[in-house]
Coordinates of C-alpha atoms in Angstrom, one line a residue:
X1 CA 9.8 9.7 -10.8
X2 CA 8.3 12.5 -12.3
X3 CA 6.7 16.3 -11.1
X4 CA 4.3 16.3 -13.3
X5 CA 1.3 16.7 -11.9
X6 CA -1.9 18.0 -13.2
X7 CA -4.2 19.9 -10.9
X8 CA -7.4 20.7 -13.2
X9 CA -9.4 17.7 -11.3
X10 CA -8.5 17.4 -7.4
X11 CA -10.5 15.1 -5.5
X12 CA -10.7 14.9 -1.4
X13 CA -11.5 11.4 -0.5
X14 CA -12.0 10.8 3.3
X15 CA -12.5 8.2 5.6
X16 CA -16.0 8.9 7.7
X17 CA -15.2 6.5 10.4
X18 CA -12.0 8.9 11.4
X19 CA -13.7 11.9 13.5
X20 CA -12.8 15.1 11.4
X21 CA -11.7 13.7 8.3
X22 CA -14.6 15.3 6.6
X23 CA -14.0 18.7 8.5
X24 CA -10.2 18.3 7.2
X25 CA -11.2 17.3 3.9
X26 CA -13.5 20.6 3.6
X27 CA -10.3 22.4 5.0
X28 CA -8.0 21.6 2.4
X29 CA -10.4 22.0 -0.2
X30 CA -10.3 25.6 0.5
X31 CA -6.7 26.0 1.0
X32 CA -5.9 24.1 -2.4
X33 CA -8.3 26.8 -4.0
X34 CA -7.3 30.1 -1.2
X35 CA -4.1 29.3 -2.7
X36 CA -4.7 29.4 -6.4
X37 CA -3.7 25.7 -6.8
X38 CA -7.0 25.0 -8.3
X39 CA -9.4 27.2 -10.3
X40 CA -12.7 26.3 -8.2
X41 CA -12.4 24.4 -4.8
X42 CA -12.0 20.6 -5.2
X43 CA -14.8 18.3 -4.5
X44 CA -14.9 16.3 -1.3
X45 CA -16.0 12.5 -1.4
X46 CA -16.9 9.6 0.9
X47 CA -14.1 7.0 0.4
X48 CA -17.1 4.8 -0.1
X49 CA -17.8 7.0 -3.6
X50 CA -14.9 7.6 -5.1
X51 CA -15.0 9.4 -9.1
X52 CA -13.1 7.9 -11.6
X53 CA -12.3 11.7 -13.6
X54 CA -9.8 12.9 -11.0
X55 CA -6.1 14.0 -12.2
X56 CA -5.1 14.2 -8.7
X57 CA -6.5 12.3 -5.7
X58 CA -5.9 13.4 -1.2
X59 CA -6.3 10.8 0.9
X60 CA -7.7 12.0 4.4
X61 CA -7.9 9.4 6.7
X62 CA -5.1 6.2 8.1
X63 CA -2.4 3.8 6.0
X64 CA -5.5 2.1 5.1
X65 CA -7.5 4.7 3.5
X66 CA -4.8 5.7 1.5
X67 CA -4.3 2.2 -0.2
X68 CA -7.8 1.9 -0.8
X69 CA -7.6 5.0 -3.0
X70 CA -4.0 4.0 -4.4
X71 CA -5.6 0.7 -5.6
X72 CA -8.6 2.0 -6.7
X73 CA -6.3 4.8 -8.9
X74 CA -3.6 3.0 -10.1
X75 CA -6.3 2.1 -12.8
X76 CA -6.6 5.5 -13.7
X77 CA -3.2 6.4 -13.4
X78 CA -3.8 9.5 -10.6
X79 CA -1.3 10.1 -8.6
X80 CA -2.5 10.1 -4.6
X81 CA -1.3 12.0 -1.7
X82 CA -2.0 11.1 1.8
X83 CA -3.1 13.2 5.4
X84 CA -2.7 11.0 8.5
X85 CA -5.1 11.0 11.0
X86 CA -5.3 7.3 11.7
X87 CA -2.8 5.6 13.8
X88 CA 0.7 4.7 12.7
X89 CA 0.3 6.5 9.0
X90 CA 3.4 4.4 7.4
X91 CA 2.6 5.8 3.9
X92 CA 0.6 9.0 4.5
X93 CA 2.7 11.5 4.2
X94 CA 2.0 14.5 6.1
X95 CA -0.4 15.2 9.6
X96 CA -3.1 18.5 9.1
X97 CA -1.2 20.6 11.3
X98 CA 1.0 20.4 8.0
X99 CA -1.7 21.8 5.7
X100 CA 0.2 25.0 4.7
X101 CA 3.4 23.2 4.8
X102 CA 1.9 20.5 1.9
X103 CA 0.7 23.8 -0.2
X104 CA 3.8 25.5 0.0
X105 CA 6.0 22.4 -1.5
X106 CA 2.9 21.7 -3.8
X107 CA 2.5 24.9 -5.1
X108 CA 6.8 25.1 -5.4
X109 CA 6.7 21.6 -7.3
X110 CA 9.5 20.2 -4.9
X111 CA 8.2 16.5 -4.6
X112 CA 8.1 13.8 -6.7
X113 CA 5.6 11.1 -7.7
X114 CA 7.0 7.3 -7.2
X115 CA 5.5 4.3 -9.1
X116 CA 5.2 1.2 -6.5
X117 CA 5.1 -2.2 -7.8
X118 CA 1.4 -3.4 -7.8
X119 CA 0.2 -7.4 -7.4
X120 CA -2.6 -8.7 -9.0
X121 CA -4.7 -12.3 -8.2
X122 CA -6.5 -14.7 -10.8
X123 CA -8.8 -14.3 -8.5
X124 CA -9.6 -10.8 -9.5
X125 CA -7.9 -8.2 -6.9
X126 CA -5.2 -6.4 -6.5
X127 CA -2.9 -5.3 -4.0
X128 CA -0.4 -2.5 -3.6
X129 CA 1.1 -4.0 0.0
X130 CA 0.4 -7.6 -0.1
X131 CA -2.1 -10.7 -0.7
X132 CA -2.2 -13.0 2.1
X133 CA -3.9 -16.6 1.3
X134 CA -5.3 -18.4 4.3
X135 CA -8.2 -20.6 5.2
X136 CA -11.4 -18.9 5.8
X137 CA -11.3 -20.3 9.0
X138 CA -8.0 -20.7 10.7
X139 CA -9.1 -23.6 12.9
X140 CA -5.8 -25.5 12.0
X141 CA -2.4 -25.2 9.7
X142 CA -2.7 -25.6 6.0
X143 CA -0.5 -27.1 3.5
X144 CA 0.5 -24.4 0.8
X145 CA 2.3 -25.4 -2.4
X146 CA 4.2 -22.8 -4.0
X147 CA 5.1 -23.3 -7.0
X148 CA 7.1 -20.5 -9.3
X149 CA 6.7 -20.7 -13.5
X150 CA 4.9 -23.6 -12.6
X151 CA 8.2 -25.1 -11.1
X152 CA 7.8 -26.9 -7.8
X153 CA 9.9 -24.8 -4.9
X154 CA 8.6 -25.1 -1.5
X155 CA 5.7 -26.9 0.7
X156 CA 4.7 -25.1 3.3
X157 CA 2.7 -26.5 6.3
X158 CA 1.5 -22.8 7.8
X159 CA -1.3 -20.6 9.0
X160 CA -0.8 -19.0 5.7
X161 CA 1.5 -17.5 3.1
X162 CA 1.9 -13.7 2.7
X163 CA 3.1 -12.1 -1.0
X164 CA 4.1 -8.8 -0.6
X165 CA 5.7 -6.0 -2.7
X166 CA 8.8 -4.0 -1.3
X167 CA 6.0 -1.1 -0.1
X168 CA 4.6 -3.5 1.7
X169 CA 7.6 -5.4 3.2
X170 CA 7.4 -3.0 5.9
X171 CA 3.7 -4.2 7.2
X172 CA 2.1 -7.8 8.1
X173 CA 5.6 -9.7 6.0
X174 CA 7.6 -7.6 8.3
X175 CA 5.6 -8.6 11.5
X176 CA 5.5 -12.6 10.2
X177 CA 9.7 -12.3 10.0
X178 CA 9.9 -10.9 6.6
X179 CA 13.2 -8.5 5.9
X180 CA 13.0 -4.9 4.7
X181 CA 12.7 -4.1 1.6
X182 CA 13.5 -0.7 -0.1
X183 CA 11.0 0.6 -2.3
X184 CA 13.0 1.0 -5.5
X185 CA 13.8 -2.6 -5.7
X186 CA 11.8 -4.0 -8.3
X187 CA 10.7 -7.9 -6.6
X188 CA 8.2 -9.6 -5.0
X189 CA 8.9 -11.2 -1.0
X190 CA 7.0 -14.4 -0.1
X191 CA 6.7 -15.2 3.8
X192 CA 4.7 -17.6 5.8
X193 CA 2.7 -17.2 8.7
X194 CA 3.6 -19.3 11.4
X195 CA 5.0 -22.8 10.0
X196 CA 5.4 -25.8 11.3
X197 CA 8.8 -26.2 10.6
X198 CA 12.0 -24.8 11.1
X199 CA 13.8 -24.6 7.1
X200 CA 10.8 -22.5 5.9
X201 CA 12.2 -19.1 5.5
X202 CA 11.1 -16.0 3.6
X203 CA 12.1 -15.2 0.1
X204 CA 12.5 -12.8 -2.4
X205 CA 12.3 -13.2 -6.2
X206 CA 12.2 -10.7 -9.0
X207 CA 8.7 -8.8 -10.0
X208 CA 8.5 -10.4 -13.2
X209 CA 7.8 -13.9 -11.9
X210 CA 4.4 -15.7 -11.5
X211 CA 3.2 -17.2 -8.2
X212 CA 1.3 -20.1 -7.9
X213 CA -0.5 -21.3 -4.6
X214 CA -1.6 -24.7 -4.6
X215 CA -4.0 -26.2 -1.9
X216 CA -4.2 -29.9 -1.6
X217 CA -7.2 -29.8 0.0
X218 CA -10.8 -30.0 -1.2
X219 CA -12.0 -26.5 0.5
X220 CA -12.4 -22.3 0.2
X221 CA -9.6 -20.3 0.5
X222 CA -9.3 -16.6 1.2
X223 CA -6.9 -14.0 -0.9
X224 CA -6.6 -11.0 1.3
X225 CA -5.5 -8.0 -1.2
X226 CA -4.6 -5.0 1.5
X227 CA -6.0 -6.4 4.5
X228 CA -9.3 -4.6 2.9
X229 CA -10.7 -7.1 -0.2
X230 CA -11.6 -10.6 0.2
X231 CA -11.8 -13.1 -2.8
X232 CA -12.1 -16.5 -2.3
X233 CA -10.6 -19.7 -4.7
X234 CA -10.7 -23.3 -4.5
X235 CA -7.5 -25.6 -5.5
X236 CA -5.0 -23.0 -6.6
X237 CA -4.4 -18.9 -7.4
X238 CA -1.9 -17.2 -9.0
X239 CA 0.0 -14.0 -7.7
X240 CA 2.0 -11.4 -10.8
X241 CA 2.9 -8.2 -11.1
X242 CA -0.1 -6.1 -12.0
X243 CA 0.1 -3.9 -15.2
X244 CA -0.4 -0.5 -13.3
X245 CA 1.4 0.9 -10.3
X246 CA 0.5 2.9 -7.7
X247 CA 1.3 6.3 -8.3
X248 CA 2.5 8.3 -4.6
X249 CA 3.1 11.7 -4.5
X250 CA 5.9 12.2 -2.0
X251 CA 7.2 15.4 -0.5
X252 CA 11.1 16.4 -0.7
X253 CA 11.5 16.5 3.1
X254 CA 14.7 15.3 4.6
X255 CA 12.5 13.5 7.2
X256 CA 10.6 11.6 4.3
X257 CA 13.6 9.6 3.2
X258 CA 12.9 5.9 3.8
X259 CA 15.2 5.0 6.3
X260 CA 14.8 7.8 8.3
X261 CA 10.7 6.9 8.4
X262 CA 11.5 3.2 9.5
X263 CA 13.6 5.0 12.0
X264 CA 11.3 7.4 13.2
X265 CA 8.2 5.3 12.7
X266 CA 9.0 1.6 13.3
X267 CA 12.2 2.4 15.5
X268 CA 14.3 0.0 13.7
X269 CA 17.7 -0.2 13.8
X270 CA 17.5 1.8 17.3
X271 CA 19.6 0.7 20.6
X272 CA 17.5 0.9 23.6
X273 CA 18.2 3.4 26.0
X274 CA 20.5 2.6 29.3
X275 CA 18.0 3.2 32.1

């Protein structure tokens, strides 16, 4: 964790099929500049076109926009901040009605910038949530082999097989029976979707190892990195930790703390109320 965080580049990148994200993203632009964050107002881009000189990148738009621009930057090593005006907004980490609130703790230097523990795919993506292998077309179970420093450990006969990292243990893995995962904990969480038997449980293992996925069938299979990019394989890919991590800029807010969020956003851990 670190508060360094170099303003001389700040990039807007929103999500045009949110209504207003452009109007926001013009909006912050000016307050980053109104407030003498920036020397000159900070370009605005279509999430579609993002640059690649940026020292800090804003995230307007849902969960999803901001992973595509934490995958895409984790390259570059930019630290990204996200505005929610999608849905849930898990990992964005502020709403516009808390514009001035965001430029007051930016501009007093109370947050700090997390690295999240990144996957990457032999074939070719990467994934700062999770990689989900499936068929291309779920018309029936598969048989997944997993197999870990090429040491057998489990056959699974499922819809598919989800790899996440601890940021992401709160998303599909947790949805597919997956545990939660703090953030700081440096390993990887391997759950299947829907098996066909009742000793297949989820696992964790430490960041460091490499996944195999082994198909025993003669046909295309899909690596979903994010929900977001596609790749396909044939016979078998392979899951490690990616080089880079995502780099998150996260406010000091007492309501930010983790557990508090999966309180506040998931309800978990929550009695229900007597009626």
């Amino acid at each position: 964790m670190d508060k360094n965080l170099d303003l001389s580049n700040v990039g807007i990148v929103y999500n045009s099929e949110i209504e207003g994200s452009k109007d926001f993203a013009a909006r912050v632009s000016c307050c980053f500049f109104e407030n003498k964050l920036t020397t000159s107002k900070p370009n605005v881009f279509n999430m579609q076109n993002m640059p690649d000189d940026l020292t800090f990148a804003i995230a307007i738009g849902g969960d999803g926009t901001l992973l595509k621009c934490a995958r895409y930057y984790s390259g570059l090593n930019v630290p990204v901040f996200g505005f929610n005006m999608g849905r849930l907004g898990y990992l964005s980490q502020a709403l516009p009605s808390e514009l001035d609130f965001v430029i007051e703790k930016i501009k007093n230097k109370d947050f700090r910038i997390e690295e999240r523990l990144m996957l990457k795919s032999s074939a070719g993506s990467v994934a700062l949530n999770d990689m989900v292998v499936k068929k291309e077309l779920n018309a029936r179970t598969s048989v997944l082999d997993l197999y870990i420093n090429e040491k057998p450990v489990c056959s699974y006969m499922a819809d598919g097989l989800i790899i996440s990292t601890p940021t992401g243990s709160t998303a599909y893995a947790l949805s597919a029976g997956g545990p939660v995962i703090s953030p700081d904990i440096n390993c990887f969480l391997i759950v299947p979707i829907c098996p066909h038997t009742l000793n297949a449980r989820p696992v964790v293992v430490n960041s460091n190892e490499n996944l195999t996925v082994r198909i025993c069938e003669n046909t295309e299979y899909q690596i979903a990195s994010d929900g977001q990019e596609i790749k396909m394989f044939k016979n078998e890919v392979t899951i490690k930790k990616y080089e880079n991590c995502a780099k998150l800029l996260l406010l000091n807010k007492e309501k930010q703390d983790f557990y508090r969020i999966l309180r506040q956003k998931l309800h978990w851990g929550v009695a229900p109320h007597k009626c």
